[in-house]
Short mmCIF file of N, CA, C and O in Angstrom, two decimals:
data_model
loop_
_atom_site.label_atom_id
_atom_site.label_comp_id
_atom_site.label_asym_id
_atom_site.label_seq_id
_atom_site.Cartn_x
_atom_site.Cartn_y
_atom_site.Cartn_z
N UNK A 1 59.16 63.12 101.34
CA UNK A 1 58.01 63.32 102.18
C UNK A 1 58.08 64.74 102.75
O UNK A 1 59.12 65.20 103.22
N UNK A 2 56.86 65.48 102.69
CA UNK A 2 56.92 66.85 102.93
C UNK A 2 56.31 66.92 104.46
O UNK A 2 55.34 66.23 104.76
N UNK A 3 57.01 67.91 105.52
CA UNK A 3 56.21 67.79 106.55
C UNK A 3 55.55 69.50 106.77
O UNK A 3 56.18 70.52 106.47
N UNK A 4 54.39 69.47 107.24
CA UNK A 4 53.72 70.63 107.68
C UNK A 4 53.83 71.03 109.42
O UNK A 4 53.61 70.28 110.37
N UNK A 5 54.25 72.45 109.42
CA UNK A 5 54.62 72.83 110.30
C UNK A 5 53.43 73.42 109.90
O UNK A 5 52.86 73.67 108.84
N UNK A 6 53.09 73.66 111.85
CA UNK A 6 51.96 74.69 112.31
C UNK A 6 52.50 75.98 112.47
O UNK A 6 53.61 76.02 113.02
N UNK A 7 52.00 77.00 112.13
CA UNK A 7 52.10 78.64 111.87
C UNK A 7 52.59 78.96 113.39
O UNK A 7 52.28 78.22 114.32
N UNK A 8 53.16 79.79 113.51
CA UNK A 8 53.66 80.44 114.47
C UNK A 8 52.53 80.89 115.67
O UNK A 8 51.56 81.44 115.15
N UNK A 9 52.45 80.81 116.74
CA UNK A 9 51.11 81.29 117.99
C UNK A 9 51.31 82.85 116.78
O UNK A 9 52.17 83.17 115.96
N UNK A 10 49.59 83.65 117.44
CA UNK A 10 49.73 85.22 117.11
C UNK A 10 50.54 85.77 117.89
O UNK A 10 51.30 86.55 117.32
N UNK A 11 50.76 85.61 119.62
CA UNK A 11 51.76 86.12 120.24
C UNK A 11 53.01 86.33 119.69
O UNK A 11 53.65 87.31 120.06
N UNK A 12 53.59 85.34 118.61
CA UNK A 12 54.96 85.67 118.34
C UNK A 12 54.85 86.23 117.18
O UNK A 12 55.95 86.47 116.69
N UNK A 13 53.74 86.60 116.39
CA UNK A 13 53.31 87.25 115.15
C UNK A 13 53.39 88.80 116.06
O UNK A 13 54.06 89.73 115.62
N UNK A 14 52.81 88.89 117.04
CA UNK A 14 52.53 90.53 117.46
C UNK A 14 54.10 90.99 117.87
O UNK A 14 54.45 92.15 117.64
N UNK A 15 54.93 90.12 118.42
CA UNK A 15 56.45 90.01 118.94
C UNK A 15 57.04 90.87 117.48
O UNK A 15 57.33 92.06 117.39
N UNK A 16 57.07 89.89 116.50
CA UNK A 16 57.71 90.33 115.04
C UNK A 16 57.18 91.94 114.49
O UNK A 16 57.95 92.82 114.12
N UNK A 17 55.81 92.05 114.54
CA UNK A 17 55.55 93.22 114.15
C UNK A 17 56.00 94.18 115.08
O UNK A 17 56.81 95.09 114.90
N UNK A 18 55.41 93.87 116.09
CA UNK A 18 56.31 95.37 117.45
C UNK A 18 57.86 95.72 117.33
O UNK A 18 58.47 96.78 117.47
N UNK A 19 58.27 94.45 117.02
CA UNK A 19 59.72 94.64 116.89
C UNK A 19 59.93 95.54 115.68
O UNK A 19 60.90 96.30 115.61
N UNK A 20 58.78 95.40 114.52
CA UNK A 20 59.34 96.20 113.24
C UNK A 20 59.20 97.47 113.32
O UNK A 20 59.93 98.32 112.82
N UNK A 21 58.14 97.65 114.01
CA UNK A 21 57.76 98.95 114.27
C UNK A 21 58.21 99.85 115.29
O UNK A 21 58.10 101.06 115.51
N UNK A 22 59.04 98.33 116.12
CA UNK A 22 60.38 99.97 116.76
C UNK A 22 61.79 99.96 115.59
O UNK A 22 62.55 100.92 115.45
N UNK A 23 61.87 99.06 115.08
CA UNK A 23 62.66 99.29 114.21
C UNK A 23 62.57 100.93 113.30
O UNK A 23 63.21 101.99 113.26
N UNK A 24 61.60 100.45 112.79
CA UNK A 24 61.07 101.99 111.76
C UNK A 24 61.07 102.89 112.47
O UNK A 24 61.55 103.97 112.13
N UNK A 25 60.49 102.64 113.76
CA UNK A 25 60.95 104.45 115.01
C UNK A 25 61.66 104.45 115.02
O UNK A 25 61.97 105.62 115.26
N UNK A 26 63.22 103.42 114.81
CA UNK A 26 64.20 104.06 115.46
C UNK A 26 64.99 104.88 114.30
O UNK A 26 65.70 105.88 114.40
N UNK A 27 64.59 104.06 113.12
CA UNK A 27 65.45 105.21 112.11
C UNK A 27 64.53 105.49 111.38
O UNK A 27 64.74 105.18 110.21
N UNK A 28 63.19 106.14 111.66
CA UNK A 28 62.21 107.41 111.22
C UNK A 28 63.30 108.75 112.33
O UNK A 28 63.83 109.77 111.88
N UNK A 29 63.34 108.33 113.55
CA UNK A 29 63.98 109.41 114.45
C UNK A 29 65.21 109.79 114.10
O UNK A 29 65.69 110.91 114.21
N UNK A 30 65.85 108.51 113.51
CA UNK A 30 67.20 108.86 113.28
C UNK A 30 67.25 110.08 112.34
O UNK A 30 67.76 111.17 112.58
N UNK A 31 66.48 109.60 110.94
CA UNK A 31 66.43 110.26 110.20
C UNK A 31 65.82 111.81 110.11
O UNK A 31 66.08 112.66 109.26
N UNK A 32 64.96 111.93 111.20
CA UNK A 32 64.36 113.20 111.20
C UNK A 32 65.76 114.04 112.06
O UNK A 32 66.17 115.13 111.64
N UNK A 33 66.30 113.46 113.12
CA UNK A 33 67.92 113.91 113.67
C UNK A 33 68.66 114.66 112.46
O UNK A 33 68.98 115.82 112.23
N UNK A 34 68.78 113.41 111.79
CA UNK A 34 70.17 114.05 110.73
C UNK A 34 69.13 115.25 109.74
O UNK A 34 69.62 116.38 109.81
N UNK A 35 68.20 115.21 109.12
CA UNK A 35 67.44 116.49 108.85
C UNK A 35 67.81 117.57 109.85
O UNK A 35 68.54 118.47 109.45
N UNK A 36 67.50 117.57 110.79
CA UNK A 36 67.59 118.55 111.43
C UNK A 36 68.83 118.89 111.83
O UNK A 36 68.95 120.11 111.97
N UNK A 37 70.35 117.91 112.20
CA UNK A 37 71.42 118.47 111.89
C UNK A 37 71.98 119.29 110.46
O UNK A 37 72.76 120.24 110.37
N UNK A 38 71.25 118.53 109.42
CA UNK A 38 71.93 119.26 108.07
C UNK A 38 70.64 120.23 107.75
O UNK A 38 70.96 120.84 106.73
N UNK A 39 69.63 120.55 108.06
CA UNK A 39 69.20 121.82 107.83
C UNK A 39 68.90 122.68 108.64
O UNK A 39 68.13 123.59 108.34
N UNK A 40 69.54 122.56 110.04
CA UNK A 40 68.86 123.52 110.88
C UNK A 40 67.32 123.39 111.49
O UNK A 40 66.37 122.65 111.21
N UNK A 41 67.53 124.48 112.47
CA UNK A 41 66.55 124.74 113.46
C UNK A 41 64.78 124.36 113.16
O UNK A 41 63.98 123.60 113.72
N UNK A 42 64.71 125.04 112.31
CA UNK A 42 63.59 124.86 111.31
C UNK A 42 63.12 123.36 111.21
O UNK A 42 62.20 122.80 111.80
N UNK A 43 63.69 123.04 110.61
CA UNK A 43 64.03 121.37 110.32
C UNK A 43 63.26 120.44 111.83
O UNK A 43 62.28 119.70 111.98
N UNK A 44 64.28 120.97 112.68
CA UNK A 44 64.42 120.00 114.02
C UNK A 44 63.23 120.65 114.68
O UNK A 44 62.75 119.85 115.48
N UNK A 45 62.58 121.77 114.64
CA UNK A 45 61.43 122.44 115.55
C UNK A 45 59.79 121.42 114.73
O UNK A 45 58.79 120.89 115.20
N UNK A 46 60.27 121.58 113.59
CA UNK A 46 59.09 120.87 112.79
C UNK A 46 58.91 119.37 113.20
O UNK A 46 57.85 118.93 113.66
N UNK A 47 60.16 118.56 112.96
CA UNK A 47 60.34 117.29 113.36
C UNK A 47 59.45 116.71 114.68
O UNK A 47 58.62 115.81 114.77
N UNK A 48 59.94 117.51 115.50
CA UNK A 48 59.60 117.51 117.31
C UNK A 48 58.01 118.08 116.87
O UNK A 48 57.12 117.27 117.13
N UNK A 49 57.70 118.93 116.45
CA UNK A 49 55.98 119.45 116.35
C UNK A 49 55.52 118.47 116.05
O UNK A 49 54.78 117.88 116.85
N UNK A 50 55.80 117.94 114.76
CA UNK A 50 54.94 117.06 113.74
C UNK A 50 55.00 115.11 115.08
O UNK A 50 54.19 114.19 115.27
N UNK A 51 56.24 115.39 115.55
CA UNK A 51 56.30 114.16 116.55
C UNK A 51 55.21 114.16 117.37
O UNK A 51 54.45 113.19 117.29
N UNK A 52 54.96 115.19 118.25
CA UNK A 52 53.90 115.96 119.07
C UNK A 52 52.31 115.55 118.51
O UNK A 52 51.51 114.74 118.99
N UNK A 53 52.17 116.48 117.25
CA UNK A 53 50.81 116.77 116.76
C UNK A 53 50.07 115.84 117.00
O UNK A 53 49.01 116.11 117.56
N UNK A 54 50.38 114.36 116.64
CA UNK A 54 49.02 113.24 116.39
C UNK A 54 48.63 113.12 117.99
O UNK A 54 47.57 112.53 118.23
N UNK A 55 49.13 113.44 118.73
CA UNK A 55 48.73 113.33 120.20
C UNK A 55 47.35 114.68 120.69
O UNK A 55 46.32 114.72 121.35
N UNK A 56 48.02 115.40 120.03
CA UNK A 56 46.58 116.56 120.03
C UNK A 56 45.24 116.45 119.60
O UNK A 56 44.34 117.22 119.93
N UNK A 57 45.13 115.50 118.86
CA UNK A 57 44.01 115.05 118.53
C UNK A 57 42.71 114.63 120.51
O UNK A 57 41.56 114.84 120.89
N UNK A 58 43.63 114.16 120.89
CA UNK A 58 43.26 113.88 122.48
C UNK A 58 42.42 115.26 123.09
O UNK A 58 41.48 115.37 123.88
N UNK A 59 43.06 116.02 122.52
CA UNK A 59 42.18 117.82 122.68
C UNK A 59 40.66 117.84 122.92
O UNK A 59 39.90 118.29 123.78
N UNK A 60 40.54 116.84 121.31
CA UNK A 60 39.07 117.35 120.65
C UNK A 60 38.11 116.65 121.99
O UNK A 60 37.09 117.18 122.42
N UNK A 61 38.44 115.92 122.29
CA UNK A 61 37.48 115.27 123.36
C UNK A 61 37.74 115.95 124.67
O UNK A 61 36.78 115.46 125.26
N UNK A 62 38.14 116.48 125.30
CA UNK A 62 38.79 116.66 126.70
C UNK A 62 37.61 116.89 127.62
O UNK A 62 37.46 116.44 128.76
N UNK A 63 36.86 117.61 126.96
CA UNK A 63 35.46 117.97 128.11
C UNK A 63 34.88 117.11 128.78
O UNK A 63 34.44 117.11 129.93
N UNK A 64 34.94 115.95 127.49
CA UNK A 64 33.96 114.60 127.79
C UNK A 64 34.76 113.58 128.30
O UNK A 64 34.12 112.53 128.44
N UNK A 65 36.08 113.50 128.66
CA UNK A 65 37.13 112.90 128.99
C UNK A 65 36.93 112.08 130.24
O UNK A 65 36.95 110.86 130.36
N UNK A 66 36.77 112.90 131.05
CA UNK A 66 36.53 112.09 132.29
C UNK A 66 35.34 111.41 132.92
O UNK A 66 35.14 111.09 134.09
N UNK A 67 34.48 111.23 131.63
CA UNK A 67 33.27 110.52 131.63
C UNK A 67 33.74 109.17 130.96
O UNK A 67 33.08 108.14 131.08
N UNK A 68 34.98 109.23 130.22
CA UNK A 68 35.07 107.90 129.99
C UNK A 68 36.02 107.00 130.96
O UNK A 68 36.75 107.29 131.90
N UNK A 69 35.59 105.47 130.16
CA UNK A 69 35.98 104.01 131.06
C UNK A 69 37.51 104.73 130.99
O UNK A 69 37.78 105.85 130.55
N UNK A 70 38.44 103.74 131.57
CA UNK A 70 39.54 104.06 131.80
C UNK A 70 40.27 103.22 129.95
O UNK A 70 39.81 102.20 129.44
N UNK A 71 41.21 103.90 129.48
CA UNK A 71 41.60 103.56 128.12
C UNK A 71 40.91 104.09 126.72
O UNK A 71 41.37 104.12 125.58
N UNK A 72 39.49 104.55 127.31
CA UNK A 72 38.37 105.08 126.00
C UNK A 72 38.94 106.28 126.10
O UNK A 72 39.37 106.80 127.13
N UNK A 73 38.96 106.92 124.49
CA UNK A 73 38.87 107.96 124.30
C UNK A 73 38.06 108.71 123.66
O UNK A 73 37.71 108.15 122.62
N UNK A 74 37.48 109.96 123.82
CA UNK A 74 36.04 110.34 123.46
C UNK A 74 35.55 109.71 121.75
O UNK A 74 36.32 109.67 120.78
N UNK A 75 34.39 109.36 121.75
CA UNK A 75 33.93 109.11 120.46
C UNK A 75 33.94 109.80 119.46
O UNK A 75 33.83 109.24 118.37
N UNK A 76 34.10 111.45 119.53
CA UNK A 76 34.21 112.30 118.46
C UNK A 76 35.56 112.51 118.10
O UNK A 76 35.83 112.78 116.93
N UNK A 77 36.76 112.39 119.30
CA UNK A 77 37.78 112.70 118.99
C UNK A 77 38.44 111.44 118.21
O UNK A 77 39.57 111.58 117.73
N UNK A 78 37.71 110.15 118.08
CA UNK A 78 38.25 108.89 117.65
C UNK A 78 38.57 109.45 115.84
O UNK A 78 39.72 109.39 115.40
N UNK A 79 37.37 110.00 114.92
CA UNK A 79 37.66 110.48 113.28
C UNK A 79 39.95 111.05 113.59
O UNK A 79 40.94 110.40 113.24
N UNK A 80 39.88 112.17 114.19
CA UNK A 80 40.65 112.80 114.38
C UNK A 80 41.95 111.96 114.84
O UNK A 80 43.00 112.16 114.23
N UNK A 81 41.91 111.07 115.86
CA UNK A 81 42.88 110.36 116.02
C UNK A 81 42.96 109.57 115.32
O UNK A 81 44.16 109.30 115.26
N UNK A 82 42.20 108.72 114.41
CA UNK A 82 42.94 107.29 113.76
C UNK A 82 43.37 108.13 112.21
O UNK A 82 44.09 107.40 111.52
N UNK A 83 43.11 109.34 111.63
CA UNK A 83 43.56 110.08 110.17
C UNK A 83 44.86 110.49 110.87
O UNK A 83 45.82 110.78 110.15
N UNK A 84 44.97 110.55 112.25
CA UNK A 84 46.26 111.20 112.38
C UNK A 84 47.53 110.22 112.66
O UNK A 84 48.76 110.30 112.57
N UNK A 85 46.80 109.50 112.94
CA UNK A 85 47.54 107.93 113.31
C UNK A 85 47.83 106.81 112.20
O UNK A 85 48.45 105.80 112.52
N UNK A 86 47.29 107.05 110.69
CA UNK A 86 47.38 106.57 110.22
C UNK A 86 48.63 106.65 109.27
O UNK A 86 48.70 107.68 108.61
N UNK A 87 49.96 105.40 109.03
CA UNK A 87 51.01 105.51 108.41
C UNK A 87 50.60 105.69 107.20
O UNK A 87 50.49 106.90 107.01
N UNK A 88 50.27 105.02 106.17
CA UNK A 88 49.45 105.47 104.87
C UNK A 88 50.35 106.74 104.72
O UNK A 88 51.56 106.81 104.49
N UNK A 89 49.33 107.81 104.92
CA UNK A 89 49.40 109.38 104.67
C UNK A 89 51.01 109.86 104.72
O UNK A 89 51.59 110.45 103.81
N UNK A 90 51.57 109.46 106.00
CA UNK A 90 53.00 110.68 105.66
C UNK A 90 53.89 109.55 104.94
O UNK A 90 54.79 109.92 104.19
N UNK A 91 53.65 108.01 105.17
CA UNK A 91 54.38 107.38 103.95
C UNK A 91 54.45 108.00 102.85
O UNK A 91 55.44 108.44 102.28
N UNK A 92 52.61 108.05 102.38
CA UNK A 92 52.86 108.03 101.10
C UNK A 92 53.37 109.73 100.52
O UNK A 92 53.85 109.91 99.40
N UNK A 93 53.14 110.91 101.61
CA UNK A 93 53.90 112.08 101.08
C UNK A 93 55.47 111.50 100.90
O UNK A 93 56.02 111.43 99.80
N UNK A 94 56.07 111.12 102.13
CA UNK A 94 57.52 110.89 101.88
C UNK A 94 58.06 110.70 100.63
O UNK A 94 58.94 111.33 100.05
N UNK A 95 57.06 109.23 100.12
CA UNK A 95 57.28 108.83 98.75
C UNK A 95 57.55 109.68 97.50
O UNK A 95 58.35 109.47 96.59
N UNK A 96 56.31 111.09 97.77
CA UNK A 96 55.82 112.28 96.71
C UNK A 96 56.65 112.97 96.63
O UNK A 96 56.90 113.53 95.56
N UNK A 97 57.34 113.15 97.72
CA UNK A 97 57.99 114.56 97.93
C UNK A 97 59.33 114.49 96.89
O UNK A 97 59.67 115.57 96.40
N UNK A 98 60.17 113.23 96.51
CA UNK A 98 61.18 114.01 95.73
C UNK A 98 60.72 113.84 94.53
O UNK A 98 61.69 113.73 93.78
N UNK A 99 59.49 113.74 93.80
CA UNK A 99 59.11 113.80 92.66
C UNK A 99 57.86 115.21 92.53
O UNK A 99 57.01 115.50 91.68
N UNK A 100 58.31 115.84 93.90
CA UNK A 100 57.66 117.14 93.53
C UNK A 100 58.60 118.41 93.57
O UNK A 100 59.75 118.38 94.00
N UNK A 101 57.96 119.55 93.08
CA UNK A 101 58.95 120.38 93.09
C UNK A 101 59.39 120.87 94.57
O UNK A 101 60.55 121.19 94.79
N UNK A 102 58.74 120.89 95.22
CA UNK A 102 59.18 120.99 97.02
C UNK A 102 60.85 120.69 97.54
O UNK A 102 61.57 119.68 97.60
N UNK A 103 60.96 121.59 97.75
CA UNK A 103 62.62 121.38 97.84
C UNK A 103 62.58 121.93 99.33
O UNK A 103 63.75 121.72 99.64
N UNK A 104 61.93 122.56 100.59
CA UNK A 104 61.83 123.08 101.47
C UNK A 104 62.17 121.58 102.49
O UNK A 104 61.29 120.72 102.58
N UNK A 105 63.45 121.42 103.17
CA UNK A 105 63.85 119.87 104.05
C UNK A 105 62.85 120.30 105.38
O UNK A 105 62.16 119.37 105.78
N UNK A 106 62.74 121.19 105.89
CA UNK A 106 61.59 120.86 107.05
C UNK A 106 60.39 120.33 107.25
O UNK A 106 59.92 120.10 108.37
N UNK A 107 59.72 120.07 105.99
CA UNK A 107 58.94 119.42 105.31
C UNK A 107 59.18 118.33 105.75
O UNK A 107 58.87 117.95 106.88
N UNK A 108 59.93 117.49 104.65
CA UNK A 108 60.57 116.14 105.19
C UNK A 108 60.76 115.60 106.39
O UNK A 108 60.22 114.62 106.90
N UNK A 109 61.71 116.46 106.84
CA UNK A 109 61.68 116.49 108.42
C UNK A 109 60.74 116.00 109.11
O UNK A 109 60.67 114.94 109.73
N UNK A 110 59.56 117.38 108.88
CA UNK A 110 58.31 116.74 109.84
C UNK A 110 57.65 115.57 109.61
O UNK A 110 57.10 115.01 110.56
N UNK A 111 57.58 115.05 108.39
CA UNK A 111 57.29 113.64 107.54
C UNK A 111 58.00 112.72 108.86
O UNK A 111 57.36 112.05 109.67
N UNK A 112 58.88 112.84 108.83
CA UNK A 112 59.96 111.53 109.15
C UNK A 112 59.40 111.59 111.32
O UNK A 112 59.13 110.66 112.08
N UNK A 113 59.45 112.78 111.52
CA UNK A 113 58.78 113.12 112.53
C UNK A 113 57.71 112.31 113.19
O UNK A 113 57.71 111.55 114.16
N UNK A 114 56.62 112.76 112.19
CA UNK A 114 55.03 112.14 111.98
C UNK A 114 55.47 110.20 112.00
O UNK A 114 55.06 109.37 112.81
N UNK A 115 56.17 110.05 111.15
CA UNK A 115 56.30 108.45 111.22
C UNK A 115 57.31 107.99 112.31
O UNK A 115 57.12 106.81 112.61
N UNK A 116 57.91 108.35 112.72
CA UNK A 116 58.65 108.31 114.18
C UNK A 116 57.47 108.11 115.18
O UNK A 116 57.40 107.02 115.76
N UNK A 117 56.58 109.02 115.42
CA UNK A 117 54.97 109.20 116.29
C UNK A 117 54.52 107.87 116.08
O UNK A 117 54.45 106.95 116.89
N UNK A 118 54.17 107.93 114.57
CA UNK A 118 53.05 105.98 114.79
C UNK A 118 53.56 105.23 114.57
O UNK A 118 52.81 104.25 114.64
N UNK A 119 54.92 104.83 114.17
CA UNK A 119 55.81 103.81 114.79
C UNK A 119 55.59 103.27 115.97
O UNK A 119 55.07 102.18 116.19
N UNK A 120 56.30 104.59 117.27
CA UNK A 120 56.56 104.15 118.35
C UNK A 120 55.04 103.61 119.15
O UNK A 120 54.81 102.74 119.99
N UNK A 121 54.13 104.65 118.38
CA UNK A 121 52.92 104.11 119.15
C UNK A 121 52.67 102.38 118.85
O UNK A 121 52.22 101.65 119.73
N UNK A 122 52.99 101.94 117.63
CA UNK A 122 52.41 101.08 117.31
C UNK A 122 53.60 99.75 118.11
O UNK A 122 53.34 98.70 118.67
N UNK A 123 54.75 100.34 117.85
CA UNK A 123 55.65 99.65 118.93
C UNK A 123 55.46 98.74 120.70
O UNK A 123 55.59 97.64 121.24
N UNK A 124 55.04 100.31 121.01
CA UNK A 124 54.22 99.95 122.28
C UNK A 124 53.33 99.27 122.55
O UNK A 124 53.31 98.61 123.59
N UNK A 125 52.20 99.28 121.51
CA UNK A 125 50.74 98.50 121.75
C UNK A 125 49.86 99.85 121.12
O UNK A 125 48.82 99.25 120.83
N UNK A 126 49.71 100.72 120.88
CA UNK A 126 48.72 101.81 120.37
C UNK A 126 48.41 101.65 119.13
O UNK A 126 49.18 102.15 118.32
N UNK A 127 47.60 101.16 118.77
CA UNK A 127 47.33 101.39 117.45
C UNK A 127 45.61 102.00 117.11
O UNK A 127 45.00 102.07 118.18
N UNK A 128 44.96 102.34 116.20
CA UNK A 128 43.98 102.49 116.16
C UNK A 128 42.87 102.46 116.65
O UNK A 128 42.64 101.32 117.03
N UNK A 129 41.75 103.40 116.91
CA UNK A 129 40.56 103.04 118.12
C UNK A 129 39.03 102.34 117.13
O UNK A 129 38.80 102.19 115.93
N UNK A 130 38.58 102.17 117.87
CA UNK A 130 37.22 101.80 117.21
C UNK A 130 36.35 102.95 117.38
O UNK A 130 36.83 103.97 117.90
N UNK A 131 35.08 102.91 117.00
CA UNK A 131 34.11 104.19 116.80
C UNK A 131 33.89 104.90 118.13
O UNK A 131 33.75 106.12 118.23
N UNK A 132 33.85 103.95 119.26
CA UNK A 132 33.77 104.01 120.74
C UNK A 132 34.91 104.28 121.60
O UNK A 132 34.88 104.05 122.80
N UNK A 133 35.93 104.77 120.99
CA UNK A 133 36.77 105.19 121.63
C UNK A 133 37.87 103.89 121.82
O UNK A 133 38.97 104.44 121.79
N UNK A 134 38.09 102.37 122.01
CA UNK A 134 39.05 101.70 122.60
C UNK A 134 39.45 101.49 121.37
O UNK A 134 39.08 101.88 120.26
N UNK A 135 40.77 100.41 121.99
CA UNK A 135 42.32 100.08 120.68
C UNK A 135 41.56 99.18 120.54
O UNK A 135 40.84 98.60 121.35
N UNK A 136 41.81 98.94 118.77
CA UNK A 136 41.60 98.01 118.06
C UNK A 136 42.40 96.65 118.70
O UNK A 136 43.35 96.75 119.48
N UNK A 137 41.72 95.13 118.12
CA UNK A 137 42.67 94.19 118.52
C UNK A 137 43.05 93.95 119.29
O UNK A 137 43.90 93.05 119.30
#
């Protein structure tokens, strides 16, 4: 006799994913560290930029900033933040990169950087906005 168990609440579904996604921050960071111990300055300045960058996106709106609700972020700057926020993209370079001729590790670096960034965001609770500025979900 087979018995059916009911699926897990979503609460402990969002528990599992947050947890994975500090997982992956913690050794996206690790890994952008040891880059930047074994190649130098270069390496580690890129890492920390590329960590930085997806937050600049917050720029494009600033004028109109304090017209929004509390948590919205401007509607124009939303294109700009979710392409920058999106894992996809420096995954899938990571993937490219040792099947290209690119041999430059600061590169990488900033890769591992960039996914360190939407990890931790997504860790926290940040993930993607809607057209109107708030987090998805």
């Amino acid at each position: 006799m087979s018995t059916v168990t009911a699926p897990p609440p979503p609460r402990a579904f969002a528990l599992v994913r947050r947890t994975a996604w500090l997982l992956g921050a913690l050794f996206w960071s690790a890994f952008a560290v040891v880059e930047a111990v074994n190649h130098g300055w270069a390496a580690g300045l890129l890492a920390f930029a590329f960590f930085l960058a997806p937050d600049l996106t917050f720029l494009v709106g600033l004028s109109v900033a304090p017209r929004m609700e509390k948590g919205q972020l401007p509607p124009r700057a939303v294109p700009y933040y979710n392409a920058a926020h999106r894992a996809l993209v420096p995954l899938a370079l990571v993937v490219l990169y040792p099947l290209t001729p690119l041999t430059w590790a600061p590169a990488f670096a900033a890769l591992c950087g960039w996914l360190a960034h939407i990890s931790y965001d997504r860790a926290f609770g940040y993930g993607l906005r809607t057209k109107e500025g708030f987090q998805r979900g």
